[in-house]
Amino acid sequence: MGTRGPDAVRVNLSVNGKRRVVALEPRVSLLDALREHLDLTGSKKGCDQGTCGACTVWVDGRRVLACLTLAITCEGREVTTIEGLADGDELHPMQRAFCEHDAFQCGYCTPGQIMSAVALLKEGHAESDAEIAEWMSGNLCRCAAYPNIRAAIRDVRDQAGGE
């Protein structure tokens, strides 16, 4: 493949199971591509420096900070956002648990928290509250809802299969 950029180029993305083609400058972050070009505003721009975790999404099933990931690097990979967790109108078990345990206050960090929480269960990092806190440490909650977030994660963990 030849040189691409600096002008906008066609970028082929697979987001939440759907193929999307967008014209982007190669320097556009995945977060900005999702929010500004694909109208997927669930992932939040908190710090735009990779320190708060509000923009956490999955790329090929692994947690990434969308603000630090170039959209163009996601070609040929599967991107999953908070919008991709629910099955139609049926919330993902973690989304339901966050509601049931009041695991959010202002809600700004919630999408990133949920994406990380589901991933940490898949990764097997939820044996104890200390382990949950460690593996969720990249997701900050300015409202300090951490006890409720851990309760929601424990609840889903303790359900059959965790999903």
PDB file of C-alpha atoms in Angstrom:
ATOM      1  CA  MET A   1       0.000   0.000   0.000  1.00  0.00           C
ATOM      2  CA  GLY A   2       1.302   3.458  -0.880  1.00  0.00           C
ATOM      3  CA  THR A   3       1.613   6.507   1.287  1.00  0.00           C
ATOM      4  CA  ARG A   4      -1.665   7.750   2.728  1.00  0.00           C
ATOM      5  CA  GLY A   5      -2.256  11.307   3.829  1.00  0.00           C
ATOM      6  CA  PRO A   6      -1.901  14.021   4.911  1.00  0.00           C
ATOM      7  CA  ASP A   7      -5.273  14.673   3.259  1.00  0.00           C
ATOM      8  CA  ALA A   8      -8.350  12.634   4.151  1.00  0.00           C
ATOM      9  CA  VAL A   9      -8.329   9.033   2.961  1.00  0.00           C
ATOM     10  CA  ARG A  10     -10.947   6.294   2.925  1.00  0.00           C
ATOM     11  CA  VAL A  11     -10.698   4.258   6.106  1.00  0.00           C
ATOM     12  CA  ASN A  12     -12.556   0.945   6.330  1.00  0.00           C
ATOM     13  CA  LEU A  13     -13.649   0.214   9.878  1.00  0.00           C
ATOM     14  CA  SER A  14     -15.663  -2.603  11.382  1.00  0.00           C
ATOM     15  CA  VAL A  15     -17.520  -1.152  14.354  1.00  0.00           C
ATOM     16  CA  ASN A  16     -19.963  -3.177  16.424  1.00  0.00           C
ATOM     17  CA  GLY A  17     -20.160  -5.773  13.677  1.00  0.00           C
ATOM     18  CA  LYS A  18     -20.921  -3.302  10.876  1.00  0.00           C
ATOM     19  CA  ARG A  19     -18.539  -2.269   8.128  1.00  0.00           C
ATOM     20  CA  ARG A  20     -18.186   1.498   7.895  1.00  0.00           C
ATOM     21  CA  VAL A  21     -16.157   3.581   5.447  1.00  0.00           C
ATOM     22  CA  VAL A  22     -15.194   7.087   6.489  1.00  0.00           C
ATOM     23  CA  ALA A  23     -12.969   9.790   5.041  1.00  0.00           C
ATOM     24  CA  LEU A  24     -10.403  10.679   7.700  1.00  0.00           C
ATOM     25  CA  GLU A  25      -7.059  12.371   7.937  1.00  0.00           C
ATOM     26  CA  PRO A  26      -4.572   9.687   9.068  1.00  0.00           C
ATOM     27  CA  ARG A  27      -3.971  11.558  12.344  1.00  0.00           C
ATOM     28  CA  VAL A  28      -7.626  11.294  13.510  1.00  0.00           C
ATOM     29  CA  SER A  29      -8.028   9.329  16.723  1.00  0.00           C
ATOM     30  CA  LEU A  30     -10.389   6.400  16.953  1.00  0.00           C
ATOM     31  CA  LEU A  31     -12.372   8.358  19.549  1.00  0.00           C
ATOM     32  CA  ASP A  32     -12.884  11.309  17.209  1.00  0.00           C
ATOM     33  CA  ALA A  33     -13.754   8.974  14.324  1.00  0.00           C
ATOM     34  CA  LEU A  34     -16.385   7.258  16.470  1.00  0.00           C
ATOM     35  CA  ARG A  35     -17.892  10.417  17.924  1.00  0.00           C
ATOM     36  CA  GLU A  36     -17.560  12.935  15.111  1.00  0.00           C
ATOM     37  CA  HIS A  37     -17.743  10.798  11.974  1.00  0.00           C
ATOM     38  CA  LEU A  38     -19.828   7.773  12.971  1.00  0.00           C
ATOM     39  CA  ASP A  39     -22.161   9.455  15.506  1.00  0.00           C
ATOM     40  CA  LEU A  40     -21.311   6.867  18.168  1.00  0.00           C
ATOM     41  CA  THR A  41     -21.146   9.199  21.150  1.00  0.00           C
ATOM     42  CA  GLY A  42     -21.225   6.620  23.949  1.00  0.00           C
ATOM     43  CA  SER A  43     -17.446   6.636  24.343  1.00  0.00           C
ATOM     44  CA  LYS A  44     -16.525   9.840  26.141  1.00  0.00           C
ATOM     45  CA  LYS A  45     -13.660  12.265  25.714  1.00  0.00           C
ATOM     46  CA  GLY A  46     -12.472  12.862  29.236  1.00  0.00           C
ATOM     47  CA  CYS A  47      -8.825  13.847  29.285  1.00  0.00           C
ATOM     48  CA  ASP A  48      -7.763  13.242  25.651  1.00  0.00           C
ATOM     49  CA  GLN A  49      -4.421  12.090  27.113  1.00  0.00           C
ATOM     50  CA  GLY A  50      -5.062   8.444  27.976  1.00  0.00           C
ATOM     51  CA  THR A  51      -5.220   8.908  31.734  1.00  0.00           C
ATOM     52  CA  CYS A  52      -8.929   8.692  32.612  1.00  0.00           C
ATOM     53  CA  GLY A  53     -10.278   5.675  30.673  1.00  0.00           C
ATOM     54  CA  ALA A  54     -13.587   7.328  29.698  1.00  0.00           C
ATOM     55  CA  CYS A  55     -12.879   6.455  26.051  1.00  0.00           C
ATOM     56  CA  THR A  56     -12.205   2.741  26.616  1.00  0.00           C
ATOM     57  CA  VAL A  57     -13.346   0.543  23.726  1.00  0.00           C
ATOM     58  CA  TRP A  58     -12.244  -2.872  22.492  1.00  0.00           C
ATOM     59  CA  VAL A  59     -10.164  -3.526  19.416  1.00  0.00           C
ATOM     60  CA  ASP A  60     -10.189  -7.225  18.571  1.00  0.00           C
ATOM     61  CA  GLY A  61     -11.557  -7.864  22.063  1.00  0.00           C
ATOM     62  CA  ARG A  62      -8.760  -6.037  23.890  1.00  0.00           C
ATOM     63  CA  ARG A  63      -9.197  -2.840  25.870  1.00  0.00           C
ATOM     64  CA  VAL A  64      -7.754   0.258  24.219  1.00  0.00           C
ATOM     65  CA  LEU A  65      -7.930   3.960  24.902  1.00  0.00           C
ATOM     66  CA  ALA A  66      -9.648   5.349  21.823  1.00  0.00           C
ATOM     67  CA  CYS A  67      -8.188   8.818  22.381  1.00  0.00           C
ATOM     68  CA  LEU A  68      -4.663   7.429  21.928  1.00  0.00           C
ATOM     69  CA  THR A  69      -5.437   5.053  19.053  1.00  0.00           C
ATOM     70  CA  LEU A  70      -5.322   6.237  15.465  1.00  0.00           C
ATOM     71  CA  ALA A  71      -8.481   5.220  13.623  1.00  0.00           C
ATOM     72  CA  ILE A  72      -6.505   4.212  10.551  1.00  0.00           C
ATOM     73  CA  THR A  73      -4.657   1.559  12.596  1.00  0.00           C
ATOM     74  CA  CYS A  74      -7.975  -0.190  13.221  1.00  0.00           C
ATOM     75  CA  GLU A  75      -8.546  -1.147   9.599  1.00  0.00           C
ATOM     76  CA  GLY A  76      -9.032  -4.899   9.391  1.00  0.00           C
ATOM     77  CA  ARG A  77      -9.807  -5.131  13.099  1.00  0.00           C
ATOM     78  CA  GLU A  78     -13.078  -5.283  15.020  1.00  0.00           C
ATOM     79  CA  VAL A  79     -13.920  -2.250  17.147  1.00  0.00           C
ATOM     80  CA  THR A  80     -16.557  -2.656  19.858  1.00  0.00           C
ATOM     81  CA  THR A  81     -18.046   0.334  21.656  1.00  0.00           C
ATOM     82  CA  ILE A  82     -20.546   0.626  24.495  1.00  0.00           C
ATOM     83  CA  GLU A  83     -23.271   0.805  21.824  1.00  0.00           C
ATOM     84  CA  GLY A  84     -22.246  -2.677  20.686  1.00  0.00           C
ATOM     85  CA  LEU A  85     -22.758  -4.399  24.049  1.00  0.00           C
ATOM     86  CA  ALA A  86     -26.541  -4.441  24.177  1.00  0.00           C
ATOM     87  CA  ASP A  87     -28.471  -6.972  22.114  1.00  0.00           C
ATOM     88  CA  GLY A  88     -31.123  -4.717  20.626  1.00  0.00           C
ATOM     89  CA  ASP A  89     -33.161  -3.445  23.560  1.00  0.00           C
ATOM     90  CA  GLU A  90     -31.687  -6.102  25.877  1.00  0.00           C
ATOM     91  CA  LEU A  91     -28.912  -4.609  27.987  1.00  0.00           C
ATOM     92  CA  HIS A  92     -25.681  -6.513  28.543  1.00  0.00           C
ATOM     93  CA  PRO A  93     -25.588  -8.038  32.053  1.00  0.00           C
ATOM     94  CA  MET A  94     -22.890  -5.545  33.081  1.00  0.00           C
ATOM     95  CA  GLN A  95     -25.030  -2.619  31.925  1.00  0.00           C
ATOM     96  CA  ARG A  96     -27.937  -3.978  33.988  1.00  0.00           C
ATOM     97  CA  ALA A  97     -25.679  -4.533  37.014  1.00  0.00           C
ATOM     98  CA  PHE A  98     -24.394  -0.943  36.837  1.00  0.00           C
ATOM     99  CA  CYS A  99     -28.002   0.251  36.950  1.00  0.00           C
ATOM    100  CA  GLU A 100     -28.993  -2.145  39.744  1.00  0.00           C
ATOM    101  CA  HIS A 101     -25.983  -1.235  41.904  1.00  0.00           C
ATOM    102  CA  ASP A 102     -26.112   2.497  41.192  1.00  0.00           C
ATOM    103  CA  ALA A 103     -22.550   2.182  39.914  1.00  0.00           C
ATOM    104  CA  PHE A 104     -22.503   5.653  38.454  1.00  0.00           C
ATOM    105  CA  GLN A 105     -23.229   9.169  39.591  1.00  0.00           C
ATOM    106  CA  CYS A 106     -22.722  11.683  36.808  1.00  0.00           C
ATOM    107  CA  GLY A 107     -22.356   8.813  34.313  1.00  0.00           C
ATOM    108  CA  TYR A 108     -19.567  10.362  32.293  1.00  0.00           C
ATOM    109  CA  CYS A 109     -17.059   7.580  32.973  1.00  0.00           C
ATOM    110  CA  THR A 110     -19.682   4.821  32.852  1.00  0.00           C
ATOM    111  CA  PRO A 111     -19.216   3.654  29.231  1.00  0.00           C
ATOM    112  CA  GLY A 112     -15.475   3.210  29.712  1.00  0.00           C
ATOM    113  CA  GLN A 113     -15.994   1.604  33.119  1.00  0.00           C
ATOM    114  CA  ILE A 114     -18.449  -0.915  31.657  1.00  0.00           C
ATOM    115  CA  MET A 115     -16.193  -1.760  28.704  1.00  0.00           C
ATOM    116  CA  SER A 116     -13.282  -2.372  31.088  1.00  0.00           C
ATOM    117  CA  ALA A 117     -15.443  -4.318  33.542  1.00  0.00           C
ATOM    118  CA  VAL A 118     -16.675  -6.744  30.888  1.00  0.00           C
ATOM    119  CA  ALA A 119     -13.116  -7.170  29.592  1.00  0.00           C
ATOM    120  CA  LEU A 120     -11.604  -7.814  33.013  1.00  0.00           C
ATOM    121  CA  LEU A 121     -14.090 -10.630  33.591  1.00  0.00           C
ATOM    122  CA  LYS A 122     -13.139 -12.179  30.247  1.00  0.00           C
ATOM    123  CA  GLU A 123      -9.473 -11.769  31.172  1.00  0.00           C
ATOM    124  CA  GLY A 124     -10.058 -13.516  34.520  1.00  0.00           C
ATOM    125  CA  HIS A 125      -9.031 -10.594  36.712  1.00  0.00           C
ATOM    126  CA  ALA A 126     -11.926 -10.472  39.180  1.00  0.00           C
ATOM    127  CA  GLU A 127     -11.022 -12.890  41.947  1.00  0.00           C
ATOM    128  CA  SER A 128     -11.080 -10.250  44.692  1.00  0.00           C
ATOM    129  CA  ASP A 129     -11.977  -6.612  45.230  1.00  0.00           C
ATOM    130  CA  ALA A 130      -8.265  -5.807  45.299  1.00  0.00           C
ATOM    131  CA  GLU A 131      -7.733  -7.492  41.929  1.00  0.00           C
ATOM    132  CA  ILE A 132     -10.791  -5.758  40.457  1.00  0.00           C
ATOM    133  CA  ALA A 133      -9.512  -2.390  41.728  1.00  0.00           C
ATOM    134  CA  GLU A 134      -6.071  -3.045  40.246  1.00  0.00           C
ATOM    135  CA  TRP A 135      -7.352  -4.070  36.802  1.00  0.00           C
ATOM    136  CA  MET A 136      -9.894  -1.220  36.733  1.00  0.00           C
ATOM    137  CA  SER A 137      -7.320   1.367  37.864  1.00  0.00           C
ATOM    138  CA  GLY A 138      -7.068   2.867  34.379  1.00  0.00           C
ATOM    139  CA  ASN A 139     -10.689   3.971  34.593  1.00  0.00           C
ATOM    140  CA  LEU A 140     -11.180   6.960  36.854  1.00  0.00           C
ATOM    141  CA  CYS A 141     -14.479   7.946  38.436  1.00  0.00           C
ATOM    142  CA  ARG A 142     -14.460  11.505  39.660  1.00  0.00           C
ATOM    143  CA  CYS A 143     -17.645  10.838  41.631  1.00  0.00           C
ATOM    144  CA  ALA A 144     -15.946   7.979  43.562  1.00  0.00           C
ATOM    145  CA  ALA A 145     -18.557   5.327  42.803  1.00  0.00           C
ATOM    146  CA  TYR A 146     -15.861   2.640  43.073  1.00  0.00           C
ATOM    147  CA  PRO A 147     -17.589   0.494  45.762  1.00  0.00           C
ATOM    148  CA  ASN A 148     -20.723   0.296  43.614  1.00  0.00           C
ATOM    149  CA  ILE A 149     -18.696  -0.406  40.464  1.00  0.00           C
ATOM    150  CA  ARG A 150     -16.958  -3.310  42.220  1.00  0.00           C
ATOM    151  CA  ALA A 151     -20.347  -4.563  43.462  1.00  0.00           C
ATOM    152  CA  ALA A 152     -21.691  -4.567  39.901  1.00  0.00           C
ATOM    153  CA  ILE A 153     -18.634  -6.456  38.662  1.00  0.00           C
ATOM    154  CA  ARG A 154     -18.919  -9.013  41.480  1.00  0.00           C
ATOM    155  CA  ASP A 155     -22.596  -9.481  40.686  1.00  0.00           C
ATOM    156  CA  VAL A 156     -21.922 -10.268  37.020  1.00  0.00           C
ATOM    157  CA  ARG A 157     -18.904 -12.396  37.968  1.00  0.00           C
ATOM    158  CA  ASP A 158     -21.051 -14.452  40.327  1.00  0.00           C
ATOM    159  CA  GLN A 159     -23.778 -15.037  37.737  1.00  0.00           C
ATOM    160  CA  ALA A 160     -23.445 -18.236  35.722  1.00  0.00           C
ATOM    161  CA  GLY A 161     -20.789 -17.672  33.061  1.00  0.00           C
ATOM    162  CA  GLY A 162     -20.306 -13.980  33.856  1.00  0.00           C
ATOM    163  CA  GLU A 163     -22.073 -12.952  30.664  1.00  0.00           C
TER     164      GLU A 163
END
